[in-house]
Short mmCIF file of C-alpha atoms in Angstrom, two decimals:
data_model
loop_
_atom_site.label_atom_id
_atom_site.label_comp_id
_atom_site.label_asym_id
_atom_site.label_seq_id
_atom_site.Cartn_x
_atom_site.Cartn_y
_atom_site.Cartn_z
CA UNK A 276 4.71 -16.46 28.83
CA UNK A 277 8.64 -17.21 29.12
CA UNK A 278 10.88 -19.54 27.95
CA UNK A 279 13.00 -22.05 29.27
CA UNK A 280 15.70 -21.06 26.77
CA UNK A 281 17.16 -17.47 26.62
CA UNK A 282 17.94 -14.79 23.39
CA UNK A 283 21.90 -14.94 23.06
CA UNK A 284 23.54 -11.83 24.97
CA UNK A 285 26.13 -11.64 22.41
CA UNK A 286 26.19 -8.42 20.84
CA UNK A 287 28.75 -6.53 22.20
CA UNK A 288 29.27 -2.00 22.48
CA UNK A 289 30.54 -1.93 19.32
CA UNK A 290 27.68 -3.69 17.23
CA UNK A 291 24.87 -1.16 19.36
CA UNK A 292 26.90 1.42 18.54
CA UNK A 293 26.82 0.77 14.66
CA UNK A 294 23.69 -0.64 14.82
CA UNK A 295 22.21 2.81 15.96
CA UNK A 296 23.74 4.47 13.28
CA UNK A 297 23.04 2.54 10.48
CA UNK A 298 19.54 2.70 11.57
CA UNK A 299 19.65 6.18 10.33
CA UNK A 300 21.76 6.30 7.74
CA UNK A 301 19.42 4.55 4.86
CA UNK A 302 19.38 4.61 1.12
CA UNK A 303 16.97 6.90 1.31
CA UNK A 304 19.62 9.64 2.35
CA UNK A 305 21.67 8.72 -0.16
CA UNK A 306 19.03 8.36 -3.23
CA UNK A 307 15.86 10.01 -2.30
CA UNK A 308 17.09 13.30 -0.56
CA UNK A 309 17.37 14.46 -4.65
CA UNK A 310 13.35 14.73 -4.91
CA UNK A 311 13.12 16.37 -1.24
CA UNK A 312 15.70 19.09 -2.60
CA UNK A 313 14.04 19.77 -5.74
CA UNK A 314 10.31 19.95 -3.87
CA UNK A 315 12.33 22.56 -1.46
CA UNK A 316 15.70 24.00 -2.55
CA UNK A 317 17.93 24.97 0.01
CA UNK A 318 15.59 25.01 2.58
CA UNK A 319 15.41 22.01 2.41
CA UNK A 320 17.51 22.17 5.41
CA UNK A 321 15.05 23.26 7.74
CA UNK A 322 12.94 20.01 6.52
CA UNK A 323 15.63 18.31 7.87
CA UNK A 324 16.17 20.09 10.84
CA UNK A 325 12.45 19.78 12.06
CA UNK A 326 12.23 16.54 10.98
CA UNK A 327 15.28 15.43 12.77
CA UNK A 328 14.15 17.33 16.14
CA UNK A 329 10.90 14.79 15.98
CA UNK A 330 12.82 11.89 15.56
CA UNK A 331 15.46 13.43 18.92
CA UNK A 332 12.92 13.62 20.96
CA UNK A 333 10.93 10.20 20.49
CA UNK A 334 14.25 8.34 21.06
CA UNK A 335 14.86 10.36 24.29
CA UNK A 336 11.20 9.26 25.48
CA UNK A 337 12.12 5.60 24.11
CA UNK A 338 15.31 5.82 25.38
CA UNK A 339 14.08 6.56 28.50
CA UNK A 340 11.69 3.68 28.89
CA UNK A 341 14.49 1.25 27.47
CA UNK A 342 16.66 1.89 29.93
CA UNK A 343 14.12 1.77 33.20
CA UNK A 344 12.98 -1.78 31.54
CA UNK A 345 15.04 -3.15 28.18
CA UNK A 346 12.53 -5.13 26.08
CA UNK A 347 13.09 -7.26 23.30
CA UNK A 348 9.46 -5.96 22.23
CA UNK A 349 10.69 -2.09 23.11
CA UNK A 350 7.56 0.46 22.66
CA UNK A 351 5.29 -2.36 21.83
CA UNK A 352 5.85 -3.91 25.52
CA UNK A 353 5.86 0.07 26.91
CA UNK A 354 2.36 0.16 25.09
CA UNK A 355 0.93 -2.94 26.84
CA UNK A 356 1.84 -0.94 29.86
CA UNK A 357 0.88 1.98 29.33
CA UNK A 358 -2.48 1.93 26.90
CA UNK A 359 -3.47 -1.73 27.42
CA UNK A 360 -2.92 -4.88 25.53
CA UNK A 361 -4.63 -4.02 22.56
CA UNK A 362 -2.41 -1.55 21.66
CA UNK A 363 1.11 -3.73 22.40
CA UNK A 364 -0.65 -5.95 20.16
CA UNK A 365 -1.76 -3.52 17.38
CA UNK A 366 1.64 -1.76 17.23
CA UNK A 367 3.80 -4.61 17.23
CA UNK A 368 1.91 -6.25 14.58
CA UNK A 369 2.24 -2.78 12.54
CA UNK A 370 5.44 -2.92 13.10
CA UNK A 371 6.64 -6.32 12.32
CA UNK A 372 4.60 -5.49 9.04
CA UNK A 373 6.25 -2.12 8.34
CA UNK A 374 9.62 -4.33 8.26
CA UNK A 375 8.64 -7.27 6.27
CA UNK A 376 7.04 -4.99 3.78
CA UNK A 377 10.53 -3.07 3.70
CA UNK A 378 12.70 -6.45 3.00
CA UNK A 379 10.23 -6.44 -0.50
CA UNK A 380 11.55 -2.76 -1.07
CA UNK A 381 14.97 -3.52 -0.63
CA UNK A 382 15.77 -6.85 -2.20
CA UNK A 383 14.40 -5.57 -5.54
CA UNK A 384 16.62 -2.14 -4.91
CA UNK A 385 19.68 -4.23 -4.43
CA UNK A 386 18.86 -6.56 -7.44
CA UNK A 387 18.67 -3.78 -9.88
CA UNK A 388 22.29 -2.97 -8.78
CA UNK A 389 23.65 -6.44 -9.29
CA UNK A 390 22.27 -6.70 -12.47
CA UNK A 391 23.54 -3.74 -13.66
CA UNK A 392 26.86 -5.09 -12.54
CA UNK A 393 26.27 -8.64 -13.88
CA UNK A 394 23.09 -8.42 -16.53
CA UNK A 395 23.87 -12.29 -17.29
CA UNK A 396 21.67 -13.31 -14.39
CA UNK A 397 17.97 -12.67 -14.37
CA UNK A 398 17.23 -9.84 -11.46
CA UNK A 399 14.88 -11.89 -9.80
CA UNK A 400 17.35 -13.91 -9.25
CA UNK A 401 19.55 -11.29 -7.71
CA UNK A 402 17.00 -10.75 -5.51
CA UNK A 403 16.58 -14.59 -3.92
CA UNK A 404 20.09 -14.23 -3.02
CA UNK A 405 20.29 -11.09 -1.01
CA UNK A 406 17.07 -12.84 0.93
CA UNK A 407 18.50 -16.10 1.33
CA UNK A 408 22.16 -14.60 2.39
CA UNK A 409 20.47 -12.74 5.24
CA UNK A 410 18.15 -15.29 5.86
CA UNK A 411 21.72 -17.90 6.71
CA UNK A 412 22.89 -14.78 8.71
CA UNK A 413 19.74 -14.12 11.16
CA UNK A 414 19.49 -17.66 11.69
CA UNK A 415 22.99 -18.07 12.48
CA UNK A 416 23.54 -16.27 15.56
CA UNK A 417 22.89 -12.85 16.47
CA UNK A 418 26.38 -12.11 16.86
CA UNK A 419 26.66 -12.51 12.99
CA UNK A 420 23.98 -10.27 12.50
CA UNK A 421 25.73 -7.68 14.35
CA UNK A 422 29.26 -8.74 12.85
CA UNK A 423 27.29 -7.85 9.18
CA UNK A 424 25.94 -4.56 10.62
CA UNK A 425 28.95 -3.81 12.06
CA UNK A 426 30.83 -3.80 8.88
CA UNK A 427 28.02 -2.42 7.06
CA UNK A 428 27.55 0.62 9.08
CA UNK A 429 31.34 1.31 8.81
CA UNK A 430 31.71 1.41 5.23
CA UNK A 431 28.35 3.96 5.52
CA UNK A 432 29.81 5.81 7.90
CA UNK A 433 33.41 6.06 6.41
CA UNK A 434 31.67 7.08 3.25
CA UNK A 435 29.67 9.84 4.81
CA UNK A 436 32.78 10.95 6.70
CA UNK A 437 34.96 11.41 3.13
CA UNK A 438 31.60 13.08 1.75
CA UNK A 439 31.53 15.54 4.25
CA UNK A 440 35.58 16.24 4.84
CA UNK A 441 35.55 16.31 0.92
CA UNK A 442 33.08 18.99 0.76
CA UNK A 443 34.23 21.04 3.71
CA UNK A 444 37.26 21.41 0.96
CA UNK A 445 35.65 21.94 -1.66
CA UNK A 446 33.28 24.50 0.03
CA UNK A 447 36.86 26.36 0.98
CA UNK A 448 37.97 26.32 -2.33
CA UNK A 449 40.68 23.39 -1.16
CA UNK A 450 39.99 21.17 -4.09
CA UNK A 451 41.78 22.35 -7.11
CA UNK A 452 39.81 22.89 -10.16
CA UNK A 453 36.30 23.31 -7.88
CA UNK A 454 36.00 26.66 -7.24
CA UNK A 455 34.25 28.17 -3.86
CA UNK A 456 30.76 28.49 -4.49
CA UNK A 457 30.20 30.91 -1.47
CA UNK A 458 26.31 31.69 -0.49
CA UNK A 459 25.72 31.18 -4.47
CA UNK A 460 23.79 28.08 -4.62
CA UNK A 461 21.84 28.56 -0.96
CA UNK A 462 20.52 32.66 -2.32
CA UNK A 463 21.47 33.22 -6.07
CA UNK A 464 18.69 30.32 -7.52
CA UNK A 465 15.56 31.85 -6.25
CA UNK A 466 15.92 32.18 -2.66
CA UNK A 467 16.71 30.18 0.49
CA UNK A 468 13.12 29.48 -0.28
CA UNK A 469 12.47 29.13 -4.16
CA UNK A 470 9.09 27.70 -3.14
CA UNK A 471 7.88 29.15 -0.53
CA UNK A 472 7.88 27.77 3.30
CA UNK A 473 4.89 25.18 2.27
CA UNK A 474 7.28 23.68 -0.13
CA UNK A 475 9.54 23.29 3.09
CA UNK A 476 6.59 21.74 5.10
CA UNK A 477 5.71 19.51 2.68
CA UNK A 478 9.51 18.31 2.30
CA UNK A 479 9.17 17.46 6.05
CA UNK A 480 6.54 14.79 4.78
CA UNK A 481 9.51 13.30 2.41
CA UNK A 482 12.40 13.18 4.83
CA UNK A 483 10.81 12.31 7.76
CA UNK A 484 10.82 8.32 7.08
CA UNK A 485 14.02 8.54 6.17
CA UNK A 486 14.71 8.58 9.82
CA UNK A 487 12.96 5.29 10.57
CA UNK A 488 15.16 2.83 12.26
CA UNK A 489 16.46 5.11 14.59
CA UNK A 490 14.36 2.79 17.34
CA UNK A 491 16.01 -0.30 16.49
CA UNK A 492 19.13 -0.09 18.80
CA UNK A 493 16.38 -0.22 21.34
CA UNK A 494 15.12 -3.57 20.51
CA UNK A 495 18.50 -4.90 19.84
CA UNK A 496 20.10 -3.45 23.43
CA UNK A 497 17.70 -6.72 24.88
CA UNK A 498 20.41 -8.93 23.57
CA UNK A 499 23.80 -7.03 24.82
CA UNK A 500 25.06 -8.01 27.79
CA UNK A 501 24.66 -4.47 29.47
CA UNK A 502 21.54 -3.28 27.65
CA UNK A 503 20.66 -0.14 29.59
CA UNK A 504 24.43 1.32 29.11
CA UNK A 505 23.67 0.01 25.63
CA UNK A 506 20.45 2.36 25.18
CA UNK A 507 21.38 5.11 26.71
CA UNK A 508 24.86 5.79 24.76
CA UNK A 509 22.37 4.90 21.65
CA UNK A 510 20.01 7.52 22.44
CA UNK A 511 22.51 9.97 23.57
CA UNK A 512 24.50 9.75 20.03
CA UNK A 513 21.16 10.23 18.21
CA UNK A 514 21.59 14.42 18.31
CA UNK A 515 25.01 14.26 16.39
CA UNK A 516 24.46 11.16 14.18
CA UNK A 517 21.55 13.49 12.62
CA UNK A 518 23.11 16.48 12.66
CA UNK A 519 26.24 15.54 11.06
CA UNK A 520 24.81 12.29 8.42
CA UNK A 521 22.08 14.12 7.36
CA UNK A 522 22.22 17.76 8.04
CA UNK A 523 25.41 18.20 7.22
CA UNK A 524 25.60 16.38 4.08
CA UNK A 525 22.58 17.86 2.53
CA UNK A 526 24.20 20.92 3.61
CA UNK A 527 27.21 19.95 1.32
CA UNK A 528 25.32 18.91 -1.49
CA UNK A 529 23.14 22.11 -1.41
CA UNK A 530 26.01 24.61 -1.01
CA UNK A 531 28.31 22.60 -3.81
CA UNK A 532 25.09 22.35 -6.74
CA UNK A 533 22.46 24.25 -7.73
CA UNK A 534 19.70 22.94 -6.00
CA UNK A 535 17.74 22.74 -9.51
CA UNK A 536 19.89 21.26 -11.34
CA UNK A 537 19.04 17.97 -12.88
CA UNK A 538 21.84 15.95 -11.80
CA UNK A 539 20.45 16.68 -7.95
CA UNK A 540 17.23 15.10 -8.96
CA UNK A 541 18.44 12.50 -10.16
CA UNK A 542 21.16 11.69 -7.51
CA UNK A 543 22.79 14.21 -5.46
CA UNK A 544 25.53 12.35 -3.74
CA UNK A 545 26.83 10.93 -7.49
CA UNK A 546 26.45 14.88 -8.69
CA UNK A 547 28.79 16.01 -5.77
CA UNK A 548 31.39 13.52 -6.41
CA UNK A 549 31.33 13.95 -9.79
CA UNK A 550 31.79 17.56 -9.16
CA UNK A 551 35.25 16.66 -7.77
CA UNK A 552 36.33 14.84 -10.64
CA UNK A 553 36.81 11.38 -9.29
CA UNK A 554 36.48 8.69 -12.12
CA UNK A 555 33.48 5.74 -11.82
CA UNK A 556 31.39 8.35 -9.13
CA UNK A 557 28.34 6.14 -9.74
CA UNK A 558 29.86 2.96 -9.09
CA UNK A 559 31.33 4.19 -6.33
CA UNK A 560 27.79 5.09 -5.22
CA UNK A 561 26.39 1.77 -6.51
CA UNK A 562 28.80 0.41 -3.67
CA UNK A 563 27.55 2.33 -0.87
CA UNK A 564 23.21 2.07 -1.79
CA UNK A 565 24.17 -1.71 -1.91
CA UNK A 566 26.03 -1.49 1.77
CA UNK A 567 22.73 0.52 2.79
CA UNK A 568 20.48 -2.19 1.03
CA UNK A 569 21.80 -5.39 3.00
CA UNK A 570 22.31 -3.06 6.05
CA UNK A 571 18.18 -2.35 6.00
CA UNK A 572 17.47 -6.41 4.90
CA UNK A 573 19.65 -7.48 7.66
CA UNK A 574 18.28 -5.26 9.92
CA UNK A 575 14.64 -5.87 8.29
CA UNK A 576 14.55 -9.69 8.93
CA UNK A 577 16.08 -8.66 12.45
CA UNK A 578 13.51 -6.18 13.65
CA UNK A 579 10.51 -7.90 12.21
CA UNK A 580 11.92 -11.68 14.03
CA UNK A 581 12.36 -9.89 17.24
CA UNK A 582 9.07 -7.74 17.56
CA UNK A 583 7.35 -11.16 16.53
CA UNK A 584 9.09 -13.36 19.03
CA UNK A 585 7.98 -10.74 21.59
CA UNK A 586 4.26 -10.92 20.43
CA UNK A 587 4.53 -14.65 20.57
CA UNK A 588 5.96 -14.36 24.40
CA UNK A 589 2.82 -12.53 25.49
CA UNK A 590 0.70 -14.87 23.37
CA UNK A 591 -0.33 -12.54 20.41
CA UNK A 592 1.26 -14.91 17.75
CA UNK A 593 1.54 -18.50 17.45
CA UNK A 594 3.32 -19.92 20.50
CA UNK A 595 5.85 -21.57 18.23
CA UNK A 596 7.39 -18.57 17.27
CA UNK A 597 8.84 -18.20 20.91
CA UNK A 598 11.68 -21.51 20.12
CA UNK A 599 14.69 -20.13 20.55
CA UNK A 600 17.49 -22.45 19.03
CA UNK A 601 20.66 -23.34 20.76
CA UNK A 602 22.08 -20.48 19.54
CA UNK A 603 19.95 -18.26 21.28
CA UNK A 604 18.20 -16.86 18.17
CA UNK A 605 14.47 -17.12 17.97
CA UNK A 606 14.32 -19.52 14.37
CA UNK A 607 11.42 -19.76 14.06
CA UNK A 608 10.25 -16.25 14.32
CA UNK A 609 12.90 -15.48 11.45
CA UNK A 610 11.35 -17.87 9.32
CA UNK A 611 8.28 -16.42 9.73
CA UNK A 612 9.59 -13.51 8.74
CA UNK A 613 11.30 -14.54 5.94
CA UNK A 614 8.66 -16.51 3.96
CA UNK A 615 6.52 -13.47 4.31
CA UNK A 616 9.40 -11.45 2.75
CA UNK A 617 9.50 -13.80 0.24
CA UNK A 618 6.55 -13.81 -1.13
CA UNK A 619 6.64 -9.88 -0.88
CA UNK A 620 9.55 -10.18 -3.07
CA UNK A 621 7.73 -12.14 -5.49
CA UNK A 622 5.06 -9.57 -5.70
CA UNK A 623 7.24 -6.98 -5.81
CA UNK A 624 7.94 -9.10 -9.36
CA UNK A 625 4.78 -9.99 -10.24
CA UNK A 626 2.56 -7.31 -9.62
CA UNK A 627 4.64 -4.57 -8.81
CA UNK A 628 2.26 -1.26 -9.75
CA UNK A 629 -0.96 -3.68 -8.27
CA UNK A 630 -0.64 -5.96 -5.38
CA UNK A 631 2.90 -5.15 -3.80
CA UNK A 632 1.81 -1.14 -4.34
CA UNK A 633 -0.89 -1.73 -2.50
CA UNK A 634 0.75 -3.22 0.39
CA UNK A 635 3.45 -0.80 0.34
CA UNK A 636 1.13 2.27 0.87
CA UNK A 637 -0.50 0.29 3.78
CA UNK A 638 2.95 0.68 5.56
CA UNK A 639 3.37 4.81 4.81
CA UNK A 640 2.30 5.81 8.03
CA UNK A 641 2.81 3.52 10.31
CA UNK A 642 6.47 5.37 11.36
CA UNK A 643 4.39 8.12 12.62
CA UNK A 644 1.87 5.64 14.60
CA UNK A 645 5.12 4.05 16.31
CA UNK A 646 6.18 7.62 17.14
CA UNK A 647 2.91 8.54 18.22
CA UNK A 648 2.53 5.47 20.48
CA UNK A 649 6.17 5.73 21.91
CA UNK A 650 5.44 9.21 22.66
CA UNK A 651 1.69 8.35 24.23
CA UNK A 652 3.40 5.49 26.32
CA UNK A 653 6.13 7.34 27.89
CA UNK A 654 3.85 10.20 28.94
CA UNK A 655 1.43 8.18 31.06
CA UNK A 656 4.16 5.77 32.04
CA UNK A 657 6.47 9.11 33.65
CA UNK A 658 3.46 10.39 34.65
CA UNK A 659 2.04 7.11 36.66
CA UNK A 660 6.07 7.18 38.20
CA UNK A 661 5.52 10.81 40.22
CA UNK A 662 8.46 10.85 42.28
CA UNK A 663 9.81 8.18 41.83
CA UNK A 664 10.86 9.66 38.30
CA UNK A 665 14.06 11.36 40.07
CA UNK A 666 15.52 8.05 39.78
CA UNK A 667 15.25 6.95 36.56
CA UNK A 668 18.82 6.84 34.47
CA UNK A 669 17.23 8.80 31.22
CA UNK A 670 15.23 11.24 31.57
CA UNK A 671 13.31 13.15 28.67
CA UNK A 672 13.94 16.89 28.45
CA UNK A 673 11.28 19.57 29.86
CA UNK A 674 8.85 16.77 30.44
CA UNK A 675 5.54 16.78 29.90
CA UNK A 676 6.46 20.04 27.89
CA UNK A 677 8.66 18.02 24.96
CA UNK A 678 6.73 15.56 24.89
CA UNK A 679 3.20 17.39 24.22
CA UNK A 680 5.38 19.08 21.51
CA UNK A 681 6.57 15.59 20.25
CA UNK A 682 2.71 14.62 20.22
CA UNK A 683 1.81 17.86 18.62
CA UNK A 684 4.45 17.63 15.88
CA UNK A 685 3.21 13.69 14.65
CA UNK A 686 -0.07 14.42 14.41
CA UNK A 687 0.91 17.79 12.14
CA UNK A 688 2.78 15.60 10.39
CA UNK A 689 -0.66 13.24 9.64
CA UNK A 690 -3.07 15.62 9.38
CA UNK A 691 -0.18 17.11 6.35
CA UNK A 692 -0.41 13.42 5.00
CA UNK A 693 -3.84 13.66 4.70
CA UNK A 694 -3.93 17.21 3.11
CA UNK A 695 -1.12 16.45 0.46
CA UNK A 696 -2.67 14.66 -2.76
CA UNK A 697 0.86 12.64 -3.17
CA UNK A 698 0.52 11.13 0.49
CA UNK A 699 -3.33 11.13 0.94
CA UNK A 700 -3.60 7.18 -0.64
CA UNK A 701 -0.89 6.14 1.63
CA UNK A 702 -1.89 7.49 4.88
CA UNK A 703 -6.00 6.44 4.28
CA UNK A 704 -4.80 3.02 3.38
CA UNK A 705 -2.11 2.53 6.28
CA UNK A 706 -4.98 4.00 8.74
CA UNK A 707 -7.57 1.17 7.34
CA UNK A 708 -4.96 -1.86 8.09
CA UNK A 709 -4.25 -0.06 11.51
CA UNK A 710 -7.84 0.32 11.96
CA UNK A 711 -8.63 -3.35 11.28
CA UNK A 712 -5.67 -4.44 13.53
CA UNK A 713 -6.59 -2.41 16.39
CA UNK A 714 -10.20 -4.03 16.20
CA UNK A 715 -8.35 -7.39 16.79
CA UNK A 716 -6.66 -6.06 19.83
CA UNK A 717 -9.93 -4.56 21.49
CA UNK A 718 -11.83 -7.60 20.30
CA UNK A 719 -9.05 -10.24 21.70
CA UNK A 720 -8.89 -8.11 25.41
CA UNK A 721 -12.63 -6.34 25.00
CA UNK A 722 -12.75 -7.26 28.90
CA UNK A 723 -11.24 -5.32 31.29
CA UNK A 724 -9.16 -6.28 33.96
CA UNK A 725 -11.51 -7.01 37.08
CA UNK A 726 -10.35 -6.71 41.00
CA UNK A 727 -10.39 -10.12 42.22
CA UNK A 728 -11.90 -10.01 46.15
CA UNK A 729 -7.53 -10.08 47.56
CA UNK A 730 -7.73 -6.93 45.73
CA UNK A 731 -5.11 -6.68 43.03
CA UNK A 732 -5.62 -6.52 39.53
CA UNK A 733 -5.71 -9.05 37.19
CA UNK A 734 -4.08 -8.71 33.49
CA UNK A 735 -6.91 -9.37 30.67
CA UNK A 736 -5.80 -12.74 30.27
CA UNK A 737 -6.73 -13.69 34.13
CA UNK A 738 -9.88 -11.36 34.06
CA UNK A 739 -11.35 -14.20 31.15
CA UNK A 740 -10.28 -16.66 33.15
CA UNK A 741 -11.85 -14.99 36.38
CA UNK A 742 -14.92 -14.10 34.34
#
């Protein structure tokens, strides 16, 4: 189904090109990389590493896709195509639940912080006002949204950049009063690998959803005015972006601190700074968590609007989700979003070690069935192509070779979920809701497309209709 009215084309290079990044640069890097370090020590880096080359190579098979056919509804669209309508259905309704799940996450993470800076006003509180200010800025125009990401990502990125110069000096023995540490910290504390390389395989289970969000440059490239330049210089930054924001700041932090040391656990970035000897190095990280917390409810409420508007332009959500207001932003899908996020919020308040637990572990896998499905997709999509697959723009590396290994690698990754007692909950409960969703795809197109007697082929909807 289309509209009469059209998404805005507003965003211009500059907000794809943050937008990219700051879908990879989370809190999570900055906060939760402390547990992952302790689970591995320095080896740690190879968690990284391996985790990173699985995300690579699903945005080069995405990336390739987006840029043969730019979709609002990216993979989930690609997965209509490719697998059938039931599963464009099933993973964009994951997805749109991953996200709305997330702006719960987030809203209470960035109300802690506020209160801490002002304790006069309740937290809950806090937390209505991050939602509502990014509420205003979704429904405003998508230009604002990528104005706020823009500015976001920057301040992200400019910290990450002073993280890493800083500890390049102090790593040379530049900063007075720091001395070198040499190979002390990555050998002298038990090893490159204090626990063992199944310590390092089950960090890959911790930082590998750190990297979730990479894919969202995809679905905002629909609303640039050149969207496949857009996706391609997206995908094509995603090697470095990882390498250097990740890898090479848990590098840093590894080589500066003893990888056991409490301070690590508790926050590694704050440990590293304060290692320097720069006054108020937790506020200064309060600063940049918040930047990353309005960065992932902007993009949140963004992500979860768009993939919903899609669904409700191929009639798998309520037609009235498809208004588009004279701004070119889809309202009402943001609303939708939004009062969802709300009351996930208010659970998050309300029952937060019952109900809103719950629904958070029925979101823990689904990053690795998006990956899974982006990487399914683009293999029977090239494959369906032949030669006509000389012509596309992107291409994925070494296909069908990468991409078994891309397929290979996520289901690892699941089958690890299922054999690790801390992720076991998570991945049975995420596999139930995905379960019952797919069973709503298959039951809504449970008849297959028929050959009418002109012989093409009808789409599910027609075949009904036909039937």
């Amino acid at each position: 189904m289309q509209t009469e009215q059209q998404l805005s084309k507003s965003l211009k290079p500059r907000h794809l090109s943050m937008i990219a990044i700051a879908g990879v640069i989370g809190a999570g890097l900055f906060v939760g990389s402390g547990v992952a370090i302790q689970q591995a020590g320095p080896g740690i880096l190879l968690a990284y590493l391996a985790a990173g080359l699985v995300v690579i190579l699903v945005m080069r098979m995405l990336g390739e896709m987006a840029a043969a056919n730019p979709e609002t509804g990216s993979f989930s669209t690609y997965a209509d195509k490719a697998l059938g309508r039931w599963a464009g259905f099933s993973i964009g309704w994951l997805y749109a639940w991953f996200w709305i799940i997330v702006l719960g996450i987030e809203a209470t993470a960035g109300a802690a912080i506020m209160h801490r800076w002002i304790p006069g006003v309740d937290q809950w509180l806090w937390a209505l006002a991050l939602m509502v200010l990014l509420t205003l800025t979704n429904l405003g125009s998508v230009k604002s949204y990528g104005e706020f990401e823009f500015w976001f990502a920057s301040i992200k990125v400019a910290a990450i950049v002073l993280f890493l110069l800083a500890g390049i000096a102090a790593i040379l023995g530049l900063i007075p009063g720091v001395p070198a540490p040499g190979l002390s910290n990555l050998l002298d504390q038990g090893g490159f690998l204090p626990n063992g390389p199944g310590a390092v395989l089950a960090g890959i289970l911790v930082v590998v959803f750190s990297f979730f969000g990479a894919e969202i440059a995809t679905i905002a490239a629909g609303e640039s005015a050149n969207p496949v330049d857009a996706v391609k210089k997206a995908v094509k930054s995603t090697v470095w972006r990882i390498l250097i924001f990740y890898v090479g700041s848990i590098a840093v932090v590894v080589t500066l601190l003893p990888w056991n040391s409490a301070s690590v656990a508790k926050s590694p970035y704050v440990a590293v700074i304060e290692l320097y000897g720069i006054p108020g190095a937790g506020t200064i990280m309060d600063i940049v968590v918040l930047t990353s917390v309005l960065s992932c409810l902007n993009s949140g409420l963004y992500t979860a609007s768009r993939m919903l508007f899609s669904l409700s332009q191929r009639g798998d959500a309520p037609k009235s989700w498809t208004r588009i207001s004279k701004r070119g932003v889809p309202a009402a899908a943001v609303l939708a979003s939004t009062v969802v996020g709300f009351i996930t919020v208010g659970l998050n308040y309300l029952a937060p070690d019952t109900v809103f637990l719950f629904l958070v572990n029925t979101s823990g896998a689904i990053a690795l069935f998006v990956w899974l499905v982006i990487s399914i997709s683009q293999l029977i999509l090239r494959r369906r192509l032949g030669a006509a697959a000389q012509n596309l723009s992107l291409k994925m590396w070494f296909f069908p070779y990468l991409t078994w290994l891309a397929i290979i690698s996520i289901v690892a990754l699941l089958i690890g979920m299922m054999i690790l007692d801390s992720t076991r909950e998570s991945l049975l409960l995420s596999v139930a809701l995905a379960a019952v969703v797919v069973a709503v795809g298959v039951w809504r197109y449970r008849k297959r497309a028929v050959v009418p007697t002109d012989g093409s082929v009808a789409e599910p909807e027609e075949a009904e209709t036909l039937a």
